[in-house]
Coordinates of C-alpha atoms and ligand atoms in Angstrom, one line a residue:
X103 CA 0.0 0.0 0.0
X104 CA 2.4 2.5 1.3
X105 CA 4.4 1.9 -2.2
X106 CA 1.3 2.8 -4.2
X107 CA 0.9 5.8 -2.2
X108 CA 4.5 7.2 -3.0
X109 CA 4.2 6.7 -6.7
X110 CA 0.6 8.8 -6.8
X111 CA 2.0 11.8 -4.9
X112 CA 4.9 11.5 -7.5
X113 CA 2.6 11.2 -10.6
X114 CA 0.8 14.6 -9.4
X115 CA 4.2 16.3 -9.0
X116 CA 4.9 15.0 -12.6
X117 CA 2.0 15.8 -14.5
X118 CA -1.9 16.0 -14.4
X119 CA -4.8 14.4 -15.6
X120 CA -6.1 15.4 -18.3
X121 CA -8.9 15.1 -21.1
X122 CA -7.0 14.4 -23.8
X123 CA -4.3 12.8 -22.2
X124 CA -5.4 11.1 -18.9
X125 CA -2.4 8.6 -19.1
X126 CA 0.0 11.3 -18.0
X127 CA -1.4 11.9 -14.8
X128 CA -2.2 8.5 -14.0
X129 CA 1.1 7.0 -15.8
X130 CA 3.8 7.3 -13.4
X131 CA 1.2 5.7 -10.6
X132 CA 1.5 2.3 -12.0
X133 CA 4.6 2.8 -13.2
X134 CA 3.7 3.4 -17.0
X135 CA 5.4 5.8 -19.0
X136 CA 3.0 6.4 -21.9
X137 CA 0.0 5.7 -23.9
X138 CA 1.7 6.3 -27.1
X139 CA -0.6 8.3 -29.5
X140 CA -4.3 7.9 -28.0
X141 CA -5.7 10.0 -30.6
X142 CA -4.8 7.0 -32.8
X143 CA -6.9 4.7 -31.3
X144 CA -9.4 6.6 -30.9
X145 CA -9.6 7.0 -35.0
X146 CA -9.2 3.3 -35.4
X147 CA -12.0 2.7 -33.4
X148 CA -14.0 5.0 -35.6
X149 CA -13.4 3.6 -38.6
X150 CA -14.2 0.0 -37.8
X151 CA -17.6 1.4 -36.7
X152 CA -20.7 1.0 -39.2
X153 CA -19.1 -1.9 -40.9
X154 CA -21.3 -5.1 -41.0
X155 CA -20.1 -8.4 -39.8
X156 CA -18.0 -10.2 -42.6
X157 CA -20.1 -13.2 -44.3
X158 CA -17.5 -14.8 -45.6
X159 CA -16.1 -17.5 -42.9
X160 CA -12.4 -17.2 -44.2
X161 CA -12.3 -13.6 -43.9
X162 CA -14.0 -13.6 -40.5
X163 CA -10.9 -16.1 -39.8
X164 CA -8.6 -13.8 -41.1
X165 CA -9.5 -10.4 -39.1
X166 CA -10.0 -12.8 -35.9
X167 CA -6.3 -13.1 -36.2
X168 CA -5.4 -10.4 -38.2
X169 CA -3.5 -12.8 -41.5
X170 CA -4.7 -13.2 -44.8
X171 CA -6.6 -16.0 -46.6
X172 CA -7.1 -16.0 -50.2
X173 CA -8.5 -19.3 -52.1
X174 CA -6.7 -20.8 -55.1
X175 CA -7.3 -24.3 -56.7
X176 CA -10.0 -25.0 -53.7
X177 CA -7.8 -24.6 -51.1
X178 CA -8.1 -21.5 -48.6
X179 CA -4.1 -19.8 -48.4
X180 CA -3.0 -18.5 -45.1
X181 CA -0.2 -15.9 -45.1
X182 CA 1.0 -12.7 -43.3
X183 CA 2.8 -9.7 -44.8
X184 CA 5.5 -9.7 -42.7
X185 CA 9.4 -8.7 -42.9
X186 CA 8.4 -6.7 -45.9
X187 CA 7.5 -9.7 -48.2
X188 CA 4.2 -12.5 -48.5
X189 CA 4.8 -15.5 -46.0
X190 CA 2.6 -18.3 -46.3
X191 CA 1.9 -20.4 -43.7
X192 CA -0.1 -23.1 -44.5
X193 CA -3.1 -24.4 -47.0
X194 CA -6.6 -26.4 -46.3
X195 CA -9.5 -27.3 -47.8
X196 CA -11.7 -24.6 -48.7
X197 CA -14.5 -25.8 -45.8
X198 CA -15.4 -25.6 -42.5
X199 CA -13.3 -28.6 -41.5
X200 CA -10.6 -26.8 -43.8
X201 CA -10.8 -23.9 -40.8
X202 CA -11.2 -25.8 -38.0
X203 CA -7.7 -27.8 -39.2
X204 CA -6.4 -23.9 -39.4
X205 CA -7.3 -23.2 -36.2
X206 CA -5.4 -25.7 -34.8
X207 CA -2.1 -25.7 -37.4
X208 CA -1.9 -21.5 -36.4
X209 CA -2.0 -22.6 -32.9
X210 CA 0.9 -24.9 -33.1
X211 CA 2.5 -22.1 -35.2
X212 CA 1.6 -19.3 -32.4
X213 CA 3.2 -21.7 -29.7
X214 CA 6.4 -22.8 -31.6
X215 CA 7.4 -18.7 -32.0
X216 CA 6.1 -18.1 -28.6
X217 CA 8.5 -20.5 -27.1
X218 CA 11.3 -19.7 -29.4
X219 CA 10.7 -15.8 -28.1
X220 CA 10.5 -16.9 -24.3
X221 CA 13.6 -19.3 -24.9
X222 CA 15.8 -17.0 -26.8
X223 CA 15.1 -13.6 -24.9
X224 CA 13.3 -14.4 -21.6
X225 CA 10.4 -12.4 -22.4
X226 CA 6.7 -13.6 -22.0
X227 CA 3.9 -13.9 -22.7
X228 CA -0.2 -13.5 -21.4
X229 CA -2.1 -16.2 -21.5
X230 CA -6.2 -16.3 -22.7
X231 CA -7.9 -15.0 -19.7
X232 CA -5.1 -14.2 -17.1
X233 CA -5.9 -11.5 -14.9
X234 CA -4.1 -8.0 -15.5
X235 CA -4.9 -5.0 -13.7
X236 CA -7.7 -3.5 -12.4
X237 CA -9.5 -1.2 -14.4
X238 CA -8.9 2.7 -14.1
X239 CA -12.6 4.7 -14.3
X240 CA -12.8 8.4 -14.5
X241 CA -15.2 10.2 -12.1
X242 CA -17.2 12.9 -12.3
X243 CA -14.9 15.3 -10.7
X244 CA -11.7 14.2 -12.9
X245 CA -10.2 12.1 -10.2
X246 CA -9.6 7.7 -10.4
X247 CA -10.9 4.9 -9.3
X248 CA -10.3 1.2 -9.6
X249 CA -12.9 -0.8 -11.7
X250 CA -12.9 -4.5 -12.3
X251 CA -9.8 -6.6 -13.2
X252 CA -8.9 -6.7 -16.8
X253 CA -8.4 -10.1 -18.5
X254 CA -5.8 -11.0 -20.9
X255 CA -6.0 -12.7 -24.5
X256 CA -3.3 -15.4 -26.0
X257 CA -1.4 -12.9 -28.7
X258 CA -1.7 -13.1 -32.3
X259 CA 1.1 -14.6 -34.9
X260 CA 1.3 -11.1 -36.6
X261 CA 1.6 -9.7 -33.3
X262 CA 4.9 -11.9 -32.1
X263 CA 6.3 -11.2 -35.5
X264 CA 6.0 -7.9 -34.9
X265 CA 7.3 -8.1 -30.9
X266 CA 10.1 -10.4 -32.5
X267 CA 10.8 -7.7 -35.2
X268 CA 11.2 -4.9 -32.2
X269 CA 13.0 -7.6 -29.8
X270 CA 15.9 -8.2 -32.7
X271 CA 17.0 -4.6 -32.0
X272 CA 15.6 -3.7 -28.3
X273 CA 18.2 -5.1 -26.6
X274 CA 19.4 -5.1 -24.0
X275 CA 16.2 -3.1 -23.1
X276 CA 14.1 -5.8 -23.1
X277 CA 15.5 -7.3 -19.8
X278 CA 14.3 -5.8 -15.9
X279 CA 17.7 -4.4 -13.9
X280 CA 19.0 -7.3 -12.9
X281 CA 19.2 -9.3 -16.3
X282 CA 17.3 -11.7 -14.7
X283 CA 14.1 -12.3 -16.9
X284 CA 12.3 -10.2 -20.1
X285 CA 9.4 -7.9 -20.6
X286 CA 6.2 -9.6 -20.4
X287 CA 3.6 -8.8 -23.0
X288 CA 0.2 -8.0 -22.2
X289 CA -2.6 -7.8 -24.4
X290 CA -5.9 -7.0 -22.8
X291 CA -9.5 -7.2 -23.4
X292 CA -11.0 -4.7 -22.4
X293 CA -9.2 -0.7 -22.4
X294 CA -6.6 -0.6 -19.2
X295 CA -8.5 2.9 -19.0
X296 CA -12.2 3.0 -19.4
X297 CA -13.7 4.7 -22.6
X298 CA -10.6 5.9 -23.5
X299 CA -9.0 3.5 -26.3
X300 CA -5.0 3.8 -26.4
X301 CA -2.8 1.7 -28.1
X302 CA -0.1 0.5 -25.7
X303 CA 1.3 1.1 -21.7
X304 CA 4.6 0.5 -20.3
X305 CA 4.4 -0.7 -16.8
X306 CA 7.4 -0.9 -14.1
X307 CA 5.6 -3.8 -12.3
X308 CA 3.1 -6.2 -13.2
X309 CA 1.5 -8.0 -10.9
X310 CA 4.6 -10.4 -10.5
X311 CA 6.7 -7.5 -10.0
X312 CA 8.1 -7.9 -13.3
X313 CA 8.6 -4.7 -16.3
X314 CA 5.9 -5.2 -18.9
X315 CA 4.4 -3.8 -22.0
X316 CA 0.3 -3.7 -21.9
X317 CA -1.3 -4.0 -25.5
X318 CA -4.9 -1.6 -25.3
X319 CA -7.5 -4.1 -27.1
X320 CA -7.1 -2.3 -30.8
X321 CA -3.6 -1.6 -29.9
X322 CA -2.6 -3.4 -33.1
X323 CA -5.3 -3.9 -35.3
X324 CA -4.7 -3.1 -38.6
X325 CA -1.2 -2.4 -38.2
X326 CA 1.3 -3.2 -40.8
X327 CA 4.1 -5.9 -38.5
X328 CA 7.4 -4.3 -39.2
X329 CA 8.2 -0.9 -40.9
X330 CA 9.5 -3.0 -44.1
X331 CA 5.9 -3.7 -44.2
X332 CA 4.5 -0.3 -44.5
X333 CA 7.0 1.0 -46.2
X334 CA 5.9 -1.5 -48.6
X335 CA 2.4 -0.6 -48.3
X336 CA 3.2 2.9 -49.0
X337 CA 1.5 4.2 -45.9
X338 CA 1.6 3.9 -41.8
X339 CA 5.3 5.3 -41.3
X340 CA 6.5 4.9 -38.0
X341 CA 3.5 2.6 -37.2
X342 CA 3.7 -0.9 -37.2
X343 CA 3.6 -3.2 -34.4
X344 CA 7.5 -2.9 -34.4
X345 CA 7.6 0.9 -34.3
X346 CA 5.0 0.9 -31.8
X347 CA 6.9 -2.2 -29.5
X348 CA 10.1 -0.2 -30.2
X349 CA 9.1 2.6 -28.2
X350 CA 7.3 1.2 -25.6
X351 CA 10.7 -1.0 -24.9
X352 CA 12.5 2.0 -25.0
X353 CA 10.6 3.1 -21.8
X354 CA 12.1 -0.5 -19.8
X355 CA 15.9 1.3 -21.1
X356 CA 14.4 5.0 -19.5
X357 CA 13.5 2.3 -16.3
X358 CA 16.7 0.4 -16.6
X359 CA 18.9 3.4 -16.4
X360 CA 17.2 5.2 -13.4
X361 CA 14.9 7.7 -15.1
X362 CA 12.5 7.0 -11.9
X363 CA 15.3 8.8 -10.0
X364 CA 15.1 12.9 -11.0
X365 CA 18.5 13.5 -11.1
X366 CA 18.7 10.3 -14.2
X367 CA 15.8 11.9 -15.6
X368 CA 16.7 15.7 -15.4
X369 CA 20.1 14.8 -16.6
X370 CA 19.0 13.3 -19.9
X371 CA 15.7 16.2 -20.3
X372 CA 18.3 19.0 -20.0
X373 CA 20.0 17.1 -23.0
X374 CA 17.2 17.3 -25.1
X375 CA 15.8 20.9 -23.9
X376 CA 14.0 20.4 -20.8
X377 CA 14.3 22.8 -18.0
X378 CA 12.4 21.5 -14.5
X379 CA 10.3 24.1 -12.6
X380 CA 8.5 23.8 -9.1
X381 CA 5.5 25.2 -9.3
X382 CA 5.3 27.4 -6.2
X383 CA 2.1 26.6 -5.5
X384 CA 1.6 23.0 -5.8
X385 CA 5.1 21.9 -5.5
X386 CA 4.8 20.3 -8.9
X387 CA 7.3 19.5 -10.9
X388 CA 6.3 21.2 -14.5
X389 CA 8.8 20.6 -17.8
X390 CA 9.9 23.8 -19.3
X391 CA 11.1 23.2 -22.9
X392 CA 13.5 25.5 -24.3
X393 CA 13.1 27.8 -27.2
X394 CA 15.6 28.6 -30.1
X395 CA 16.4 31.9 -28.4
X396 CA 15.5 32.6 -24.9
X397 CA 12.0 31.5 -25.6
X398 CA 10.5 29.0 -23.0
X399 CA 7.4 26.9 -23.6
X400 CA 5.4 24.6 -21.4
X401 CA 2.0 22.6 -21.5
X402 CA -0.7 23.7 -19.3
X403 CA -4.6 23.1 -18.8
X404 CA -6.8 25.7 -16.6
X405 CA -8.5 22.7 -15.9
X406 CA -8.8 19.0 -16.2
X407 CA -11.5 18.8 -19.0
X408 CA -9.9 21.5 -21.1
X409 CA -7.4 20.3 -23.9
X410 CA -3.7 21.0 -22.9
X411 CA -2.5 23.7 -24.2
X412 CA 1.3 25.0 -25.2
X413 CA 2.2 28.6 -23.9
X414 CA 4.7 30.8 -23.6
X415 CA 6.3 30.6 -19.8
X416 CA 9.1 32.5 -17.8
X417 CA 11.6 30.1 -16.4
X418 CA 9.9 30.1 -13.2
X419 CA 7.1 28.3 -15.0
X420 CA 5.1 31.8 -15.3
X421 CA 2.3 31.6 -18.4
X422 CA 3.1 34.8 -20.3
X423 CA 1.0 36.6 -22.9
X424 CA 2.2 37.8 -26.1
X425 CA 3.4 41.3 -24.3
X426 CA 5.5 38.7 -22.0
X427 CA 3.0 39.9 -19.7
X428 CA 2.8 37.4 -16.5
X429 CA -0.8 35.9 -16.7
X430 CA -2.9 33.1 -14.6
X431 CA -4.9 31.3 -17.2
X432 CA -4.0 29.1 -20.0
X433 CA -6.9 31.4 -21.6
X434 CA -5.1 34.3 -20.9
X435 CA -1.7 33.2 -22.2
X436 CA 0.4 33.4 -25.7
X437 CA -0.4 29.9 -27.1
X438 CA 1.2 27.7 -29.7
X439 CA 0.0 24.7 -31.9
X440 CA 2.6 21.4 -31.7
X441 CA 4.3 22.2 -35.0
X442 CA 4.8 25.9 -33.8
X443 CA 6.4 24.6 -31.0
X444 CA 8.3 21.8 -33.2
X445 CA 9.8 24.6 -35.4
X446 CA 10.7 27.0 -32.2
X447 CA 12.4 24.0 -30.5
X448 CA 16.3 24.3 -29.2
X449 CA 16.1 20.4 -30.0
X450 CA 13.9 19.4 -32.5
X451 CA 11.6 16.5 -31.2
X452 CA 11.8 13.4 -34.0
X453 CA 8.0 13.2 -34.3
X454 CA 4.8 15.4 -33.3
X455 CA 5.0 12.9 -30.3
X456 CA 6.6 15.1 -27.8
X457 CA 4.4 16.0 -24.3
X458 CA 7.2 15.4 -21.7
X459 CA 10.9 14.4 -22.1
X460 CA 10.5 10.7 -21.9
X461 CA 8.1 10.5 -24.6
X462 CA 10.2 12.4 -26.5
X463 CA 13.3 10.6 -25.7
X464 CA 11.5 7.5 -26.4
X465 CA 10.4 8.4 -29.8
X466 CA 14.2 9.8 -30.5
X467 CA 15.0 6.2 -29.6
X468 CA 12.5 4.5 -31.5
X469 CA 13.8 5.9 -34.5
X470 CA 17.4 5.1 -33.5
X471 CA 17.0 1.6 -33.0
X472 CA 13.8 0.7 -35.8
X473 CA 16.5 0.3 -39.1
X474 CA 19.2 2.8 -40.6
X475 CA 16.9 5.0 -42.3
X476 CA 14.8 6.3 -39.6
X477 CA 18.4 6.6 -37.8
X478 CA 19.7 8.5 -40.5
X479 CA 16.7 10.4 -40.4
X480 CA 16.9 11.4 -36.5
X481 CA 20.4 12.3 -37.2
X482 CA 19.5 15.1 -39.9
X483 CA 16.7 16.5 -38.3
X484 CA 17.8 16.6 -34.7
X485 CA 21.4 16.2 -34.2
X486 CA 21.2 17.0 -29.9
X487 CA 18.5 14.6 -29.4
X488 CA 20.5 11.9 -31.3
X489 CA 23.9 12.4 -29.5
X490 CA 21.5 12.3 -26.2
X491 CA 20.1 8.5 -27.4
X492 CA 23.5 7.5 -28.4
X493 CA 25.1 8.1 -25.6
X494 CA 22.3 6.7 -22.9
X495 CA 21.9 3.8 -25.4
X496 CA 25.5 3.0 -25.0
X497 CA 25.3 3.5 -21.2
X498 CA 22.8 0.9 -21.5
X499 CA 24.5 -1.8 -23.4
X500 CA 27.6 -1.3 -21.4
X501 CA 25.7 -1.7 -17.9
X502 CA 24.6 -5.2 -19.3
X503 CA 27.3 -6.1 -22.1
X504 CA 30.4 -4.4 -20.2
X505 CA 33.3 -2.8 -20.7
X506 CA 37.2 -4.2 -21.7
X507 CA 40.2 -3.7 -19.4
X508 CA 40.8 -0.1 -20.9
X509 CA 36.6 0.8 -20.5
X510 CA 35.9 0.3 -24.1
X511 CA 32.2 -0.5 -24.8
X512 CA 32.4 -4.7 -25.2
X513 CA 29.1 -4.0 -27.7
X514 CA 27.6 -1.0 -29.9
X515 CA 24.7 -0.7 -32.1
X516 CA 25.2 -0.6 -35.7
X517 CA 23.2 1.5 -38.3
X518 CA 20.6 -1.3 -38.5
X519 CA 19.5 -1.1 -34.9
X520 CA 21.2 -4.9 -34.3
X521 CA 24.3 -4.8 -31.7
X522 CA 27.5 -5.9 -32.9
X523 CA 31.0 -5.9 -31.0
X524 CA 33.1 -3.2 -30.7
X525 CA 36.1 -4.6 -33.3
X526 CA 37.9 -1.5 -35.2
X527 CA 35.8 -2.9 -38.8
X528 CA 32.1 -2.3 -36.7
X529 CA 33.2 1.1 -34.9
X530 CA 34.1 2.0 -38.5
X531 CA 31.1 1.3 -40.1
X532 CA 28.9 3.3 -37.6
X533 CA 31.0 5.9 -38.1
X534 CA 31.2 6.1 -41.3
X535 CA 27.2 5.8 -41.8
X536 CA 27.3 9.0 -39.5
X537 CA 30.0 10.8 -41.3
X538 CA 27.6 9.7 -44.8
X539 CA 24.6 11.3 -43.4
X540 CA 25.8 14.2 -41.5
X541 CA 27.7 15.3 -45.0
X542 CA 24.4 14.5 -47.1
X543 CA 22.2 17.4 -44.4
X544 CA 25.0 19.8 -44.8
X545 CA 24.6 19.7 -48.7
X546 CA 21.0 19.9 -48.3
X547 CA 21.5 22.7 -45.7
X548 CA 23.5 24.6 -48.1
X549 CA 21.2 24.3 -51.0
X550 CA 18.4 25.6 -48.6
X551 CA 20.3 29.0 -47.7
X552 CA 21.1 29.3 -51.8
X553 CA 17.7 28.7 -52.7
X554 CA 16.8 31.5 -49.8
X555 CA 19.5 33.9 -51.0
X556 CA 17.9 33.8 -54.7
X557 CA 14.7 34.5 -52.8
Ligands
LIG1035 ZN1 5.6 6.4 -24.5

């Protein structure tokens, strides 16, 4: 008990509840860092409204566990776009006997990468109806409750591709502090908040004590596995299962390395272009993010059902109006939309994903670990933020991989997001990759300021 007391006074020093964003209050009370995107889900959930139920058997069979089956020659054809190509699984009869057998040959194929997953990497799984959590229920007056417990489903094949697909370049992140055991992975029935759809949680504990990763029910429905597969659909950059597992794994390396400690967490923030503030009414902690100039910026709410808001701040965590004029209300204040604030940013946050330091360090390294392209592409567009996952990356890997006689890393991460060892050829070819791209943003720099001088 007393433990859960001490992490909700530190959630309300960390952020508040809000309409749009309830996770942030209630995040650091469980221990979860995020509810990456909600808006997302909330859209998906839209769209599969007003559609009819499927009369076809085969495709109901295919959106209950989210492959595809085609029919050719009377056979039905399982396969899943995964790894950026067609894999096909199996074939029956075109029946009903022909899905029952599919039911069961999925199973077995469910089960064998299950166990190669939990074998290989200590992580694990939930089982079909295994308790979770308790349910979190909004009241009238914008404070929580507990609801009922929340059961867990078996996960999908497309899912543990795509876990597998995040897993290959997570790590070490994907172990708890001691190196003892995995994440586990968590994919619930019902919404871990009620009426309000996200798509995933990171949790400290579970309730064995134990770092895990809570899947919201349409967490990953219609999600393309891995980024090879959107990129080959053309659409859904950045989120695929993978890009979506990256991050949330990112959150255990945040956990791993003592972000729950401020001074971990203020030390990496002020990387990145967060100032901490007390406000000096509450005592809350509020995040301050830095301008280009000496422009400061923070999120605020007058109150709890309004939409947060960015606004213009004094260091002291003041709301100022456009005259730089010290004001009370959010109402009152000099506000910004999210890509204002993007542009006017000392460091540049990697996506529009950005409400607090961790989620924007967590996105940062996302796109550091997913494949060399989105690595590439943090590197061009926010140089600060990319040293600052580099280097807490590397702390990472050498606090489970270690360090030689002379305190050189044993282990790095290539360009690809896999982790290699630290021989002279691998050093080399990360740096080189760097070198590549950091000479192809100058060019395009310097075609920008000639194209501006024409102007
Ligand atoms: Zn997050």
């Amino acid at each position: 008990m007393l433990e859960t007391i001490t992490r909700i006074s530190e959630s309300q020093k960390i952020c508040t509840a809000t309409k749009d964003e309830p996770h942030l209050g209630k995040l650091q009370e469980d221990g979860l860092l995020c509810n990456l995107r909600p808006g997302e889900a909330k859209e998906e959930k839209e769209k599969d409204k007003g559609k009819g139920p499927t009369p076809d058997p085969s495709a109901e069979f295919g959106k209950k566990h989210a492959l595809d089956v085609t029919t050719s020659n009377g056979k039905y054809v399982f396969s899943l776009k995964v790894n950026g190509s067609d894999k096909e699984l199996f074939k029956t009869d075109a029946t009903q006997k022909g899905l029952d057998d599919a039911e069961k040959e999925l199973a077995k194929l469910v089960e064998e990468k299950q166990k190669d997953l939990e074998t290989n990497l200590k992580v694990e799984f939930s089982t079909a109806g295994e308790d979770v959590i308790k349910q979190w229920i909004e009241k009238p007056d914008c404070t929580w409750e507990r609801g009922p417990m929340v059961k867990a489903r078996a996960p999908r094949l497309a899912e543990l591709y795509g876990i597998e697909a995040a897993l290959n370049k997570a790590q070490p992140s994907h172990l708890n502090k001691d190196g003892s055991k995995g994440l586990k992975f968590y994919f619930l029935t019902e919404t871990y908040y009620k009426n309000d759809p996200a798509l995933a949680y990171f949790i400290r504990e579970d309730k064995d004590k134990r770092p895990a990763i809570y899947f919201d029910p349409n967490g990953t429905n219609n999600k393309p596995i891995t980024e090879a597969d959107a990129k080959r659909s053309g659409k859904n950059y950045l989120n695929s299962i993978e890009a979506l597992t990256q991050h949330e794994i990112f959150h255990n390396a945040q956990h791993n390395m003592g972000w729950d400690k401020y001074d971990v967490k203020d030390r990496f923030a002020r990387m990145i272009g967060w100032l901490p503030c007390e406000d000096p009414k509450t005592h809350e902690t509020k995040w301050i993010f830095k301008g280009k100039k000496d422009d400061l910026y923070r999120r605020e709410q007058d109150n709890c059902k309004d939409p947060i808001k960015w606004c213009a701040c004094h260091s002291g965590g003041e709301l100022v109006n456009d005259k730089g004029k010290e004001v009370d209300k959010v109402k009152d204040a000099q506000q910004f939309t999210r890509d204002a604030i993007q542009d006017l940013a000392l460091v540049r946050p990697s996506t529009w994903y950005f409400v607090n330091p961790v989620e924007m360090f967590a996105e940062g390294g996302m796109k550091y670990r997913l494949n060399d392209e989105t690595r590439a592409e943090l590197l061009t567009e926010s140089p600060k933020l990319y040293d600052a996952v580099k280097i807490h990356d590397q702390e990472e890997i050498d606090k489970y991989r270690g360090v030689d006689g002379q305190a050189r890393s044993n282990f790095i991460r290539m360009p690809d997001g896999t982790l290699a060892k630290n021989s002279g050829e691998n050093a080399k070819t990360v740096q080189e990759f760097e070198a590549k791209v950091k000479a192809r943003a100058a060019e395009k720099e310097k075609q920008k300021a000639k194209q501006a001088e024409k102007k």
